[in-house]
Amino acid sequence: MNAPVSDMQAAAVARNAPGRFVTFEGGEGAGKSTQMRRLASRLEEAGVRVVATREPGGSPRAEVLRRALLSGKAAGLGAFGEAVLFGAARIDHIDTLIRPALAGGAWVICDRFADSTRAYQGAAGKAKPELIAALERVVVGPMKPDLTILLDLDPEAGLARARARAGGDAADRFEGEQLAFHTALRTAFLDIARQEPGRVRVVDAARAEHEIADEIWALTRAAFPAELKRGEQ
Ligand code: Z5A
């Protein structure tokens, strides 16, 4: 069920910036990067200025933290310690790229954001939920996404896609976790969607790329009807 436009725009109003903030979430290999590229092209064709970015990373300092986190060097800190580092990277990403881009009227499309901390470090990593929630309030504040596309896929299928793409390269810190971890992630993301139906849209990612892209475009247009009038066909 689509949320009322007023719900969808609540985050944007709280930020008081003209741009819109869209995030992609889901497990490994769900197709986030692929679908982000497709949505960015469609938005640009509709006359929208797009800044595509990712987490962890997206700014020079955050990319340094990305390397440490994905190499597994920070794993000894425990799930909440890692969450703090993801949070530090996110603060820099917000301050140097996301907030200025939104203030300038661009749409920011981000591959993963704070829902990944809730799912990976919180639900699957078992950091205390109240600590993860407190960290999110401090780090994200009013910079909540306007719309989150959750690409939902069976974890075995996602891991197989990620492995095929890697062509035998070693798994990173999180790809190396057991299937039970990835199954817990899927449940955690779906729980977030149930808790925040006004922001999060669940998309079945087991279909052909173009079918998924068409659904994401329809959802985006429904979420931002006034902004995407020019994209109507
Ligand atoms: N992490 C965290 O723990 N806490 C946090 O707060 C944040 C992140 C922000 C970042 O990894 C890691 O950091 C991530 C969570 C953790 N865990 N891991 N590992 P990353 O950025 O390197 O990778 P990722 O975010 O997990 O994404 P990915 O594995 O690169 O997958 P993807 O972007 O979702 O999929 P893709 O690259 O678009 O597609 C994967 C392959 O499938 C590729 O060959 C495509 O051509 C193919 N594909 C795509 N769509 C389809 C369809 N529809 N059918 C068939 N094949 C397809």
PDB file of C-alpha atoms and ligand atoms in Angstrom:
ATOM      1  CA  MET A   1       0.000   0.000   0.000  1.00  0.00           C
ATOM      2  CA  ASN A   2       1.417   3.391  -0.922  1.00  0.00           C
ATOM      3  CA  ALA A   3       1.871   5.824   1.952  1.00  0.00           C
ATOM      4  CA  PRO A   4       0.314   9.277   1.593  1.00  0.00           C
ATOM      5  CA  VAL A   5       2.556  11.812  -0.084  1.00  0.00           C
ATOM      6  CA  SER A   6       2.665  13.769   3.167  1.00  0.00           C
ATOM      7  CA  ASP A   7       4.367  10.776   4.874  1.00  0.00           C
ATOM      8  CA  MET A   8       6.801  10.351   2.025  1.00  0.00           C
ATOM      9  CA  GLN A   9       7.780  13.980   2.181  1.00  0.00           C
ATOM     10  CA  ALA A  10       8.060  14.227   5.957  1.00  0.00           C
ATOM     11  CA  ALA A  11      11.806  13.536   5.959  1.00  0.00           C
ATOM     12  CA  ALA A  12      12.443  16.077   3.219  1.00  0.00           C
ATOM     13  CA  VAL A  13      10.458  18.710   5.099  1.00  0.00           C
ATOM     14  CA  ALA A  14      12.421  17.972   8.290  1.00  0.00           C
ATOM     15  CA  ARG A  15      15.674  18.503   6.373  1.00  0.00           C
ATOM     16  CA  ASN A  16      14.403  21.662   4.736  1.00  0.00           C
ATOM     17  CA  ALA A  17      16.354  20.925   1.528  1.00  0.00           C
ATOM     18  CA  PRO A  18      14.991  20.753  -2.027  1.00  0.00           C
ATOM     19  CA  GLY A  19      16.707  17.479  -3.086  1.00  0.00           C
ATOM     20  CA  ARG A  20      15.313  14.002  -2.465  1.00  0.00           C
ATOM     21  CA  PHE A  21      17.177  11.161  -0.761  1.00  0.00           C
ATOM     22  CA  VAL A  22      16.665   7.582  -1.976  1.00  0.00           C
ATOM     23  CA  THR A  23      18.495   4.561  -0.543  1.00  0.00           C
ATOM     24  CA  PHE A  24      18.851   0.958  -1.713  1.00  0.00           C
ATOM     25  CA  GLU A  25      19.097  -1.837   0.829  1.00  0.00           C
ATOM     26  CA  GLY A  26      19.202  -5.629   0.828  1.00  0.00           C
ATOM     27  CA  GLY A  27      21.531  -8.591   1.192  1.00  0.00           C
ATOM     28  CA  GLU A  28      24.647  -9.411  -0.811  1.00  0.00           C
ATOM     29  CA  GLY A  29      24.161  -9.668  -4.557  1.00  0.00           C
ATOM     30  CA  ALA A  30      20.539  -8.497  -4.420  1.00  0.00           C
ATOM     31  CA  GLY A  31      21.186  -6.114  -7.344  1.00  0.00           C
ATOM     32  CA  LYS A  32      21.445  -2.779  -5.529  1.00  0.00           C
ATOM     33  CA  SER A  33      24.276  -1.373  -7.678  1.00  0.00           C
ATOM     34  CA  THR A  34      22.596  -2.580 -10.875  1.00  0.00           C
ATOM     35  CA  GLN A  35      19.237  -1.054  -9.987  1.00  0.00           C
ATOM     36  CA  MET A  36      20.770   2.176  -8.698  1.00  0.00           C
ATOM     37  CA  ARG A  37      22.372   2.730 -12.089  1.00  0.00           C
ATOM     38  CA  ARG A  38      19.067   2.097 -13.844  1.00  0.00           C
ATOM     39  CA  LEU A  39      17.120   4.444 -11.552  1.00  0.00           C
ATOM     40  CA  ALA A  40      19.787   7.152 -11.918  1.00  0.00           C
ATOM     41  CA  SER A  41      19.472   7.032 -15.738  1.00  0.00           C
ATOM     42  CA  ARG A  42      15.695   7.236 -15.609  1.00  0.00           C
ATOM     43  CA  LEU A  43      15.803  10.165 -13.204  1.00  0.00           C
ATOM     44  CA  GLU A  44      18.326  11.967 -15.384  1.00  0.00           C
ATOM     45  CA  GLU A  45      16.108  11.402 -18.430  1.00  0.00           C
ATOM     46  CA  ALA A  46      13.303  13.005 -16.382  1.00  0.00           C
ATOM     47  CA  GLY A  47      15.502  16.082 -15.854  1.00  0.00           C
ATOM     48  CA  VAL A  48      16.660  15.309 -12.301  1.00  0.00           C
ATOM     49  CA  ARG A  49      20.239  16.015 -11.230  1.00  0.00           C
ATOM     50  CA  VAL A  50      21.488  12.831  -9.536  1.00  0.00           C
ATOM     51  CA  VAL A  51      24.380  12.181  -7.171  1.00  0.00           C
ATOM     52  CA  ALA A  52      24.978   8.418  -6.845  1.00  0.00           C
ATOM     53  CA  THR A  53      26.982   7.258  -3.865  1.00  0.00           C
ATOM     54  CA  ARG A  54      27.531   4.312  -1.523  1.00  0.00           C
ATOM     55  CA  GLU A  55      28.144   3.225   2.041  1.00  0.00           C
ATOM     56  CA  PRO A  56      30.387   2.527   3.668  1.00  0.00           C
ATOM     57  CA  GLY A  57      32.293   5.188   1.755  1.00  0.00           C
ATOM     58  CA  GLY A  58      31.152   7.938  -0.556  1.00  0.00           C
ATOM     59  CA  SER A  59      33.678  10.520   0.680  1.00  0.00           C
ATOM     60  CA  PRO A  60      37.494  10.270   0.850  1.00  0.00           C
ATOM     61  CA  ARG A  61      37.632   9.837   4.639  1.00  0.00           C
ATOM     62  CA  ALA A  62      34.728   7.372   4.648  1.00  0.00           C
ATOM     63  CA  GLU A  63      36.429   5.319   1.899  1.00  0.00           C
ATOM     64  CA  VAL A  64      39.450   4.900   4.217  1.00  0.00           C
ATOM     65  CA  LEU A  65      37.120   3.516   6.898  1.00  0.00           C
ATOM     66  CA  ARG A  66      35.444   1.297   4.259  1.00  0.00           C
ATOM     67  CA  ARG A  67      38.758  -0.418   3.543  1.00  0.00           C
ATOM     68  CA  ALA A  68      39.342  -1.093   7.244  1.00  0.00           C
ATOM     69  CA  LEU A  69      35.798  -2.377   7.798  1.00  0.00           C
ATOM     70  CA  LEU A  70      35.579  -4.653   4.748  1.00  0.00           C
ATOM     71  CA  SER A  71      39.078  -6.094   5.253  1.00  0.00           C
ATOM     72  CA  GLY A  72      37.912  -7.428   8.631  1.00  0.00           C
ATOM     73  CA  LYS A  73      40.550  -5.389  10.525  1.00  0.00           C
ATOM     74  CA  ALA A  74      37.819  -3.883  12.722  1.00  0.00           C
ATOM     75  CA  ALA A  75      36.008  -7.166  13.432  1.00  0.00           C
ATOM     76  CA  GLY A  76      37.751  -7.543  16.808  1.00  0.00           C
ATOM     77  CA  LEU A  77      35.920  -4.437  18.035  1.00  0.00           C
ATOM     78  CA  GLY A  78      32.673  -6.426  18.105  1.00  0.00           C
ATOM     79  CA  ALA A  79      29.413  -5.562  16.359  1.00  0.00           C
ATOM     80  CA  PHE A  80      28.779  -2.301  18.223  1.00  0.00           C
ATOM     81  CA  GLY A  81      32.400  -1.168  17.753  1.00  0.00           C
ATOM     82  CA  GLU A  82      32.030  -1.787  14.021  1.00  0.00           C
ATOM     83  CA  ALA A  83      28.703   0.090  14.075  1.00  0.00           C
ATOM     84  CA  VAL A  84      30.506   3.093  15.581  1.00  0.00           C
ATOM     85  CA  LEU A  85      33.010   3.022  12.701  1.00  0.00           C
ATOM     86  CA  PHE A  86      30.205   2.738  10.118  1.00  0.00           C
ATOM     87  CA  GLY A  87      28.657   5.709  11.953  1.00  0.00           C
ATOM     88  CA  ALA A  88      31.876   7.743  11.771  1.00  0.00           C
ATOM     89  CA  ALA A  89      32.069   7.086   8.039  1.00  0.00           C
ATOM     90  CA  ARG A  90      28.390   8.075   7.691  1.00  0.00           C
ATOM     91  CA  ILE A  91      28.898  11.377   9.539  1.00  0.00           C
ATOM     92  CA  ASP A  92      31.620  12.390   7.079  1.00  0.00           C
ATOM     93  CA  HIS A  93      29.575  11.168   4.098  1.00  0.00           C
ATOM     94  CA  ILE A  94      26.537  13.184   5.233  1.00  0.00           C
ATOM     95  CA  ASP A  95      28.549  16.309   6.048  1.00  0.00           C
ATOM     96  CA  THR A  96      30.691  16.428   2.921  1.00  0.00           C
ATOM     97  CA  LEU A  97      28.476  14.944   0.235  1.00  0.00           C
ATOM     98  CA  ILE A  98      24.850  14.089   1.065  1.00  0.00           C
ATOM     99  CA  ARG A  99      23.731  17.274   2.845  1.00  0.00           C
ATOM    100  CA  PRO A 100      25.405  19.689   0.392  1.00  0.00           C
ATOM    101  CA  ALA A 101      24.024  17.783  -2.617  1.00  0.00           C
ATOM    102  CA  LEU A 102      20.446  17.818  -1.236  1.00  0.00           C
ATOM    103  CA  ALA A 103      20.755  21.484  -0.305  1.00  0.00           C
ATOM    104  CA  GLY A 104      21.824  22.216  -3.887  1.00  0.00           C
ATOM    105  CA  GLY A 105      18.693  20.506  -5.257  1.00  0.00           C
ATOM    106  CA  ALA A 106      20.259  17.222  -6.438  1.00  0.00           C
ATOM    107  CA  TRP A 107      18.723  13.847  -5.669  1.00  0.00           C
ATOM    108  CA  VAL A 108      21.061  11.579  -3.733  1.00  0.00           C
ATOM    109  CA  ILE A 109      20.814   7.849  -4.459  1.00  0.00           C
ATOM    110  CA  CYS A 110      22.801   5.799  -1.984  1.00  0.00           C
ATOM    111  CA  ASP A 111      23.791   2.119  -2.075  1.00  0.00           C
ATOM    112  CA  ARG A 112      23.137   1.168   1.589  1.00  0.00           C
ATOM    113  CA  PHE A 113      22.669   3.553   4.539  1.00  0.00           C
ATOM    114  CA  ALA A 114      21.605   3.304   8.198  1.00  0.00           C
ATOM    115  CA  ASP A 115      19.240   0.328   7.675  1.00  0.00           C
ATOM    116  CA  SER A 116      22.357  -1.737   6.901  1.00  0.00           C
ATOM    117  CA  THR A 117      23.752  -0.902  10.357  1.00  0.00           C
ATOM    118  CA  ARG A 118      20.453  -1.931  11.938  1.00  0.00           C
ATOM    119  CA  ALA A 119      20.448  -5.220  10.003  1.00  0.00           C
ATOM    120  CA  TYR A 120      24.165  -6.196   9.897  1.00  0.00           C
ATOM    121  CA  GLN A 121      25.478  -4.927  13.240  1.00  0.00           C
ATOM    122  CA  GLY A 122      22.139  -4.884  15.079  1.00  0.00           C
ATOM    123  CA  ALA A 123      19.922  -7.834  14.171  1.00  0.00           C
ATOM    124  CA  ALA A 124      22.447 -10.211  12.586  1.00  0.00           C
ATOM    125  CA  GLY A 125      25.517  -9.036  14.548  1.00  0.00           C
ATOM    126  CA  LYS A 126      23.556  -8.912  17.816  1.00  0.00           C
ATOM    127  CA  ALA A 127      24.623  -5.444  19.006  1.00  0.00           C
ATOM    128  CA  LYS A 128      22.009  -4.160  21.470  1.00  0.00           C
ATOM    129  CA  PRO A 129      19.051  -2.621  19.574  1.00  0.00           C
ATOM    130  CA  GLU A 130      18.843   0.370  21.929  1.00  0.00           C
ATOM    131  CA  LEU A 131      22.526   1.184  21.283  1.00  0.00           C
ATOM    132  CA  ILE A 132      22.064   0.913  17.513  1.00  0.00           C
ATOM    133  CA  ALA A 133      18.954   3.127  17.708  1.00  0.00           C
ATOM    134  CA  ALA A 134      20.757   5.732  19.840  1.00  0.00           C
ATOM    135  CA  LEU A 135      23.729   5.753  17.453  1.00  0.00           C
ATOM    136  CA  GLU A 136      21.394   6.220  14.473  1.00  0.00           C
ATOM    137  CA  ARG A 137      19.648   9.169  16.143  1.00  0.00           C
ATOM    138  CA  VAL A 138      22.985  10.870  16.772  1.00  0.00           C
ATOM    139  CA  VAL A 139      24.570  10.098  13.391  1.00  0.00           C
ATOM    140  CA  VAL A 140      21.615  10.444  11.009  1.00  0.00           C
ATOM    141  CA  GLY A 141      19.424  12.981  12.812  1.00  0.00           C
ATOM    142  CA  PRO A 142      17.063  14.542  10.264  1.00  0.00           C
ATOM    143  CA  MET A 143      18.925  13.037   7.278  1.00  0.00           C
ATOM    144  CA  LYS A 144      16.592  10.070   6.994  1.00  0.00           C
ATOM    145  CA  PRO A 145      15.936   8.846   3.455  1.00  0.00           C
ATOM    146  CA  ASP A 146      12.679   9.915   1.805  1.00  0.00           C
ATOM    147  CA  LEU A 147      12.366   6.540   0.090  1.00  0.00           C
ATOM    148  CA  THR A 148      14.155   3.227   0.617  1.00  0.00           C
ATOM    149  CA  ILE A 149      14.011   0.445  -1.939  1.00  0.00           C
ATOM    150  CA  LEU A 150      14.547  -2.913  -0.243  1.00  0.00           C
ATOM    151  CA  LEU A 151      15.633  -5.539  -2.766  1.00  0.00           C
ATOM    152  CA  ASP A 152      14.477  -8.801  -1.243  1.00  0.00           C
ATOM    153  CA  LEU A 153      16.189 -12.001  -2.389  1.00  0.00           C
ATOM    154  CA  ASP A 154      16.802 -15.474  -1.009  1.00  0.00           C
ATOM    155  CA  PRO A 155      20.307 -15.211   0.557  1.00  0.00           C
ATOM    156  CA  GLU A 156      21.621 -18.311  -1.231  1.00  0.00           C
ATOM    157  CA  ALA A 157      20.688 -16.790  -4.588  1.00  0.00           C
ATOM    158  CA  GLY A 158      22.282 -13.453  -3.632  1.00  0.00           C
ATOM    159  CA  LEU A 159      25.515 -15.039  -2.436  1.00  0.00           C
ATOM    160  CA  ALA A 160      25.700 -17.111  -5.640  1.00  0.00           C
ATOM    161  CA  ARG A 161      25.334 -13.933  -7.727  1.00  0.00           C
ATOM    162  CA  ALA A 162      28.005 -12.147  -5.660  1.00  0.00           C
ATOM    163  CA  ARG A 163      30.388 -15.136  -5.978  1.00  0.00           C
ATOM    164  CA  ALA A 164      29.845 -15.374  -9.745  1.00  0.00           C
ATOM    165  CA  ARG A 165      30.613 -11.685 -10.102  1.00  0.00           C
ATOM    166  CA  ALA A 166      33.732 -11.937  -7.899  1.00  0.00           C
ATOM    167  CA  GLY A 167      35.118 -14.686 -10.168  1.00  0.00           C
ATOM    168  CA  GLY A 168      36.905 -16.493  -7.316  1.00  0.00           C
ATOM    169  CA  ASP A 169      38.145 -13.408  -5.388  1.00  0.00           C
ATOM    170  CA  ALA A 170      38.195 -13.817  -1.606  1.00  0.00           C
ATOM    171  CA  ALA A 171      34.951 -12.963   0.225  1.00  0.00           C
ATOM    172  CA  ASP A 172      35.011  -9.727   2.244  1.00  0.00           C
ATOM    173  CA  ARG A 173      34.282  -9.412   5.984  1.00  0.00           C
ATOM    174  CA  PHE A 174      30.509  -9.913   5.627  1.00  0.00           C
ATOM    175  CA  GLU A 175      30.318 -12.165   2.554  1.00  0.00           C
ATOM    176  CA  GLY A 176      32.373 -14.654   4.597  1.00  0.00           C
ATOM    177  CA  GLU A 177      29.660 -15.011   7.269  1.00  0.00           C
ATOM    178  CA  GLN A 178      27.583 -18.229   7.444  1.00  0.00           C
ATOM    179  CA  LEU A 179      24.223 -18.628   5.703  1.00  0.00           C
ATOM    180  CA  ALA A 180      22.394 -18.225   9.063  1.00  0.00           C
ATOM    181  CA  PHE A 181      23.820 -14.676   9.312  1.00  0.00           C
ATOM    182  CA  HIS A 182      22.520 -13.815   5.831  1.00  0.00           C
ATOM    183  CA  THR A 183      19.127 -15.352   6.595  1.00  0.00           C
ATOM    184  CA  ALA A 184      18.936 -13.214   9.771  1.00  0.00           C
ATOM    185  CA  LEU A 185      19.778 -10.173   7.614  1.00  0.00           C
ATOM    186  CA  ARG A 186      16.882 -10.839   5.266  1.00  0.00           C
ATOM    187  CA  THR A 187      14.475 -11.110   8.211  1.00  0.00           C
ATOM    188  CA  ALA A 188      15.908  -7.919   9.722  1.00  0.00           C
ATOM    189  CA  PHE A 189      15.438  -5.900   6.522  1.00  0.00           C
ATOM    190  CA  LEU A 190      11.856  -7.167   6.134  1.00  0.00           C
ATOM    191  CA  ASP A 191      11.175  -6.216   9.779  1.00  0.00           C
ATOM    192  CA  ILE A 192      12.405  -2.664   9.073  1.00  0.00           C
ATOM    193  CA  ALA A 193      10.026  -2.502   6.083  1.00  0.00           C
ATOM    194  CA  ARG A 194       7.123  -3.606   8.287  1.00  0.00           C
ATOM    195  CA  GLN A 195       8.043  -1.016  10.935  1.00  0.00           C
ATOM    196  CA  GLU A 196       8.402   1.859   8.436  1.00  0.00           C
ATOM    197  CA  PRO A 197       5.973   1.192   5.571  1.00  0.00           C
ATOM    198  CA  GLY A 198       5.819   4.888   4.718  1.00  0.00           C
ATOM    199  CA  ARG A 199       9.502   4.955   3.781  1.00  0.00           C
ATOM    200  CA  VAL A 200      10.488   1.419   2.774  1.00  0.00           C
ATOM    201  CA  ARG A 201       9.219  -0.381  -0.343  1.00  0.00           C
ATOM    202  CA  VAL A 202       9.952  -4.100  -0.700  1.00  0.00           C
ATOM    203  CA  VAL A 203      10.779  -5.253  -4.228  1.00  0.00           C
ATOM    204  CA  ASP A 204      11.088  -8.910  -5.266  1.00  0.00           C
ATOM    205  CA  ALA A 205      14.676  -9.083  -6.575  1.00  0.00           C
ATOM    206  CA  ALA A 206      14.454 -12.630  -7.964  1.00  0.00           C
ATOM    207  CA  ARG A 207      13.125 -11.411 -11.316  1.00  0.00           C
ATOM    208  CA  ALA A 208      14.741 -10.143 -14.506  1.00  0.00           C
ATOM    209  CA  GLU A 209      16.662  -6.858 -14.158  1.00  0.00           C
ATOM    210  CA  HIS A 210      14.305  -4.889 -16.417  1.00  0.00           C
ATOM    211  CA  GLU A 211      11.166  -6.030 -14.540  1.00  0.00           C
ATOM    212  CA  ILE A 212      12.691  -4.941 -11.227  1.00  0.00           C
ATOM    213  CA  ALA A 213      13.761  -1.626 -12.757  1.00  0.00           C
ATOM    214  CA  ASP A 214      10.227  -0.964 -14.043  1.00  0.00           C
ATOM    215  CA  GLU A 215       8.735  -1.593 -10.603  1.00  0.00           C
ATOM    216  CA  ILE A 216      11.307   0.668  -8.906  1.00  0.00           C
ATOM    217  CA  TRP A 217      10.559   3.435 -11.394  1.00  0.00           C
ATOM    218  CA  ALA A 218       6.815   3.094 -10.753  1.00  0.00           C
ATOM    219  CA  LEU A 219       7.385   3.219  -6.989  1.00  0.00           C
ATOM    220  CA  THR A 220       9.626   6.262  -7.301  1.00  0.00           C
ATOM    221  CA  ARG A 221       7.126   8.127  -9.436  1.00  0.00           C
ATOM    222  CA  ALA A 222       4.350   7.257  -6.973  1.00  0.00           C
ATOM    223  CA  ALA A 223       6.482   8.530  -4.090  1.00  0.00           C
ATOM    224  CA  PHE A 224       7.340  11.844  -5.765  1.00  0.00           C
ATOM    225  CA  PRO A 225       4.464  12.667  -8.138  1.00  0.00           C
ATOM    226  CA  ALA A 226       4.995  16.421  -8.134  1.00  0.00           C
ATOM    227  CA  GLU A 227       8.756  16.231  -8.703  1.00  0.00           C
ATOM    228  CA  LEU A 228       8.545  13.623 -11.504  1.00  0.00           C
ATOM    229  CA  LYS A 229       5.730  15.075 -13.617  1.00  0.00           C
ATOM    230  CA  ARG A 230       8.157  15.464 -16.531  1.00  0.00           C
ATOM    231  CA  GLY A 231       9.015  11.719 -16.358  1.00  0.00           C
ATOM    232  CA  GLU A 232       5.426  10.599 -16.958  1.00  0.00           C
ATOM    233  CA  GLN A 233       4.833   8.564 -20.095  1.00  0.00           C
TER     234      GLN A 233
HETATM  235  N1  Z5A B   1      27.670  -2.859   5.839  1.00  0.00           N
HETATM  236  C1  Z5A B   1      27.435  -3.027   7.196  1.00  0.00           C
HETATM  237  O1  Z5A B   1      27.713  -4.093   7.740  1.00  0.00           O
HETATM  238  N2  Z5A B   1      26.919  -1.991   7.912  1.00  0.00           N
HETATM  239  C2  Z5A B   1      26.622  -0.800   7.344  1.00  0.00           C
HETATM  240  O2  Z5A B   1      26.152   0.124   8.039  1.00  0.00           O
HETATM  241  C3  Z5A B   1      26.850  -0.639   5.933  1.00  0.00           C
HETATM  242  C4  Z5A B   1      27.370  -1.699   5.213  1.00  0.00           C
HETATM  243  C5  Z5A B   1      26.524   0.661   5.259  1.00  0.00           C
HETATM  244  C6  Z5A B   1      29.443  -3.398   1.813  1.00  0.00           C
HETATM  245  O3  Z5A B   1      29.707  -4.264   0.785  1.00  0.00           O
HETATM  246  C7  Z5A B   1      29.331  -4.275   3.045  1.00  0.00           C
HETATM  247  O4  Z5A B   1      29.247  -3.456   4.205  1.00  0.00           O
HETATM  248  C8  Z5A B   1      28.070  -5.087   2.989  1.00  0.00           C
HETATM  249  C9  Z5A B   1      27.277  -4.682   4.222  1.00  0.00           C
HETATM  250  C10 Z5A B   1      28.258  -3.977   5.081  1.00  0.00           C
HETATM  251  N3  Z5A B   1      28.324  -6.443   3.109  1.00  0.00           N
HETATM  252  N4  Z5A B   1      29.013  -7.161   2.435  1.00  0.00           N
HETATM  253  N5  Z5A B   1      29.637  -7.923   1.917  1.00  0.00           N
HETATM  254  P1  Z5A B   1      29.744  -3.893  -0.737  1.00  0.00           P
HETATM  255  O5  Z5A B   1      29.415  -2.457  -0.938  1.00  0.00           O
HETATM  256  O6  Z5A B   1      31.040  -4.389  -1.277  1.00  0.00           O
HETATM  257  O7  Z5A B   1      28.669  -4.884  -1.308  1.00  0.00           O
HETATM  258  P2  Z5A B   1      27.108  -5.010  -1.136  1.00  0.00           P
HETATM  259  O8  Z5A B   1      26.541  -3.734  -0.678  1.00  0.00           O
HETATM  260  O9  Z5A B   1      26.799  -6.198  -0.336  1.00  0.00           O
HETATM  261  O10 Z5A B   1      26.592  -5.211  -2.579  1.00  0.00           O
HETATM  262  P3  Z5A B   1      27.017  -6.272  -3.643  1.00  0.00           P
HETATM  263  O11 Z5A B   1      27.370  -7.614  -3.097  1.00  0.00           O
HETATM  264  O12 Z5A B   1      28.056  -5.580  -4.448  1.00  0.00           O
HETATM  265  O13 Z5A B   1      25.715  -6.534  -4.412  1.00  0.00           O
HETATM  266  P4  Z5A B   1      24.604  -5.617  -5.079  1.00  0.00           P
HETATM  267  O14 Z5A B   1      25.083  -4.233  -5.327  1.00  0.00           O
HETATM  268  O15 Z5A B   1      23.355  -5.769  -4.323  1.00  0.00           O
HETATM  269  O16 Z5A B   1      24.380  -6.339  -6.474  1.00  0.00           O
HETATM  270  P5  Z5A B   1      24.939  -6.010  -7.943  1.00  0.00           P
HETATM  271  O17 Z5A B   1      26.400  -5.695  -7.905  1.00  0.00           O
HETATM  272  O18 Z5A B   1      24.052  -5.071  -8.614  1.00  0.00           O
HETATM  273  O19 Z5A B   1      24.696  -7.428  -8.606  1.00  0.00           O
HETATM  274  C11 Z5A B   1      25.444  -8.567  -8.193  1.00  0.00           C
HETATM  275  C12 Z5A B   1      25.590  -9.516  -9.407  1.00  0.00           C
HETATM  276  O20 Z5A B   1      24.312 -10.018  -9.754  1.00  0.00           O
HETATM  277  C13 Z5A B   1      26.154  -8.822 -10.656  1.00  0.00           C
HETATM  278  O21 Z5A B   1      26.962  -9.738 -11.346  1.00  0.00           O
HETATM  279  C14 Z5A B   1      24.892  -8.482 -11.451  1.00  0.00           C
HETATM  280  O22 Z5A B   1      25.126  -8.436 -12.838  1.00  0.00           O
HETATM  281  C15 Z5A B   1      23.990  -9.644 -11.093  1.00  0.00           C
HETATM  282  N6  Z5A B   1      22.567  -9.276 -11.096  1.00  0.00           N
HETATM  283  C16 Z5A B   1      22.010  -8.086 -10.716  1.00  0.00           C
HETATM  284  N7  Z5A B   1      20.668  -8.114 -10.859  1.00  0.00           N
HETATM  285  C17 Z5A B   1      20.368  -9.361 -11.316  1.00  0.00           C
HETATM  286  C18 Z5A B   1      19.134 -10.005 -11.663  1.00  0.00           C
HETATM  287  N8  Z5A B   1      17.947  -9.386 -11.547  1.00  0.00           N
HETATM  288  N9  Z5A B   1      19.188 -11.274 -12.093  1.00  0.00           N
HETATM  289  C19 Z5A B   1      20.376 -11.931 -12.205  1.00  0.00           C
HETATM  290  N10 Z5A B   1      21.588 -11.375 -11.918  1.00  0.00           N
HETATM  291  C20 Z5A B   1      21.578 -10.104 -11.478  1.00  0.00           C
END
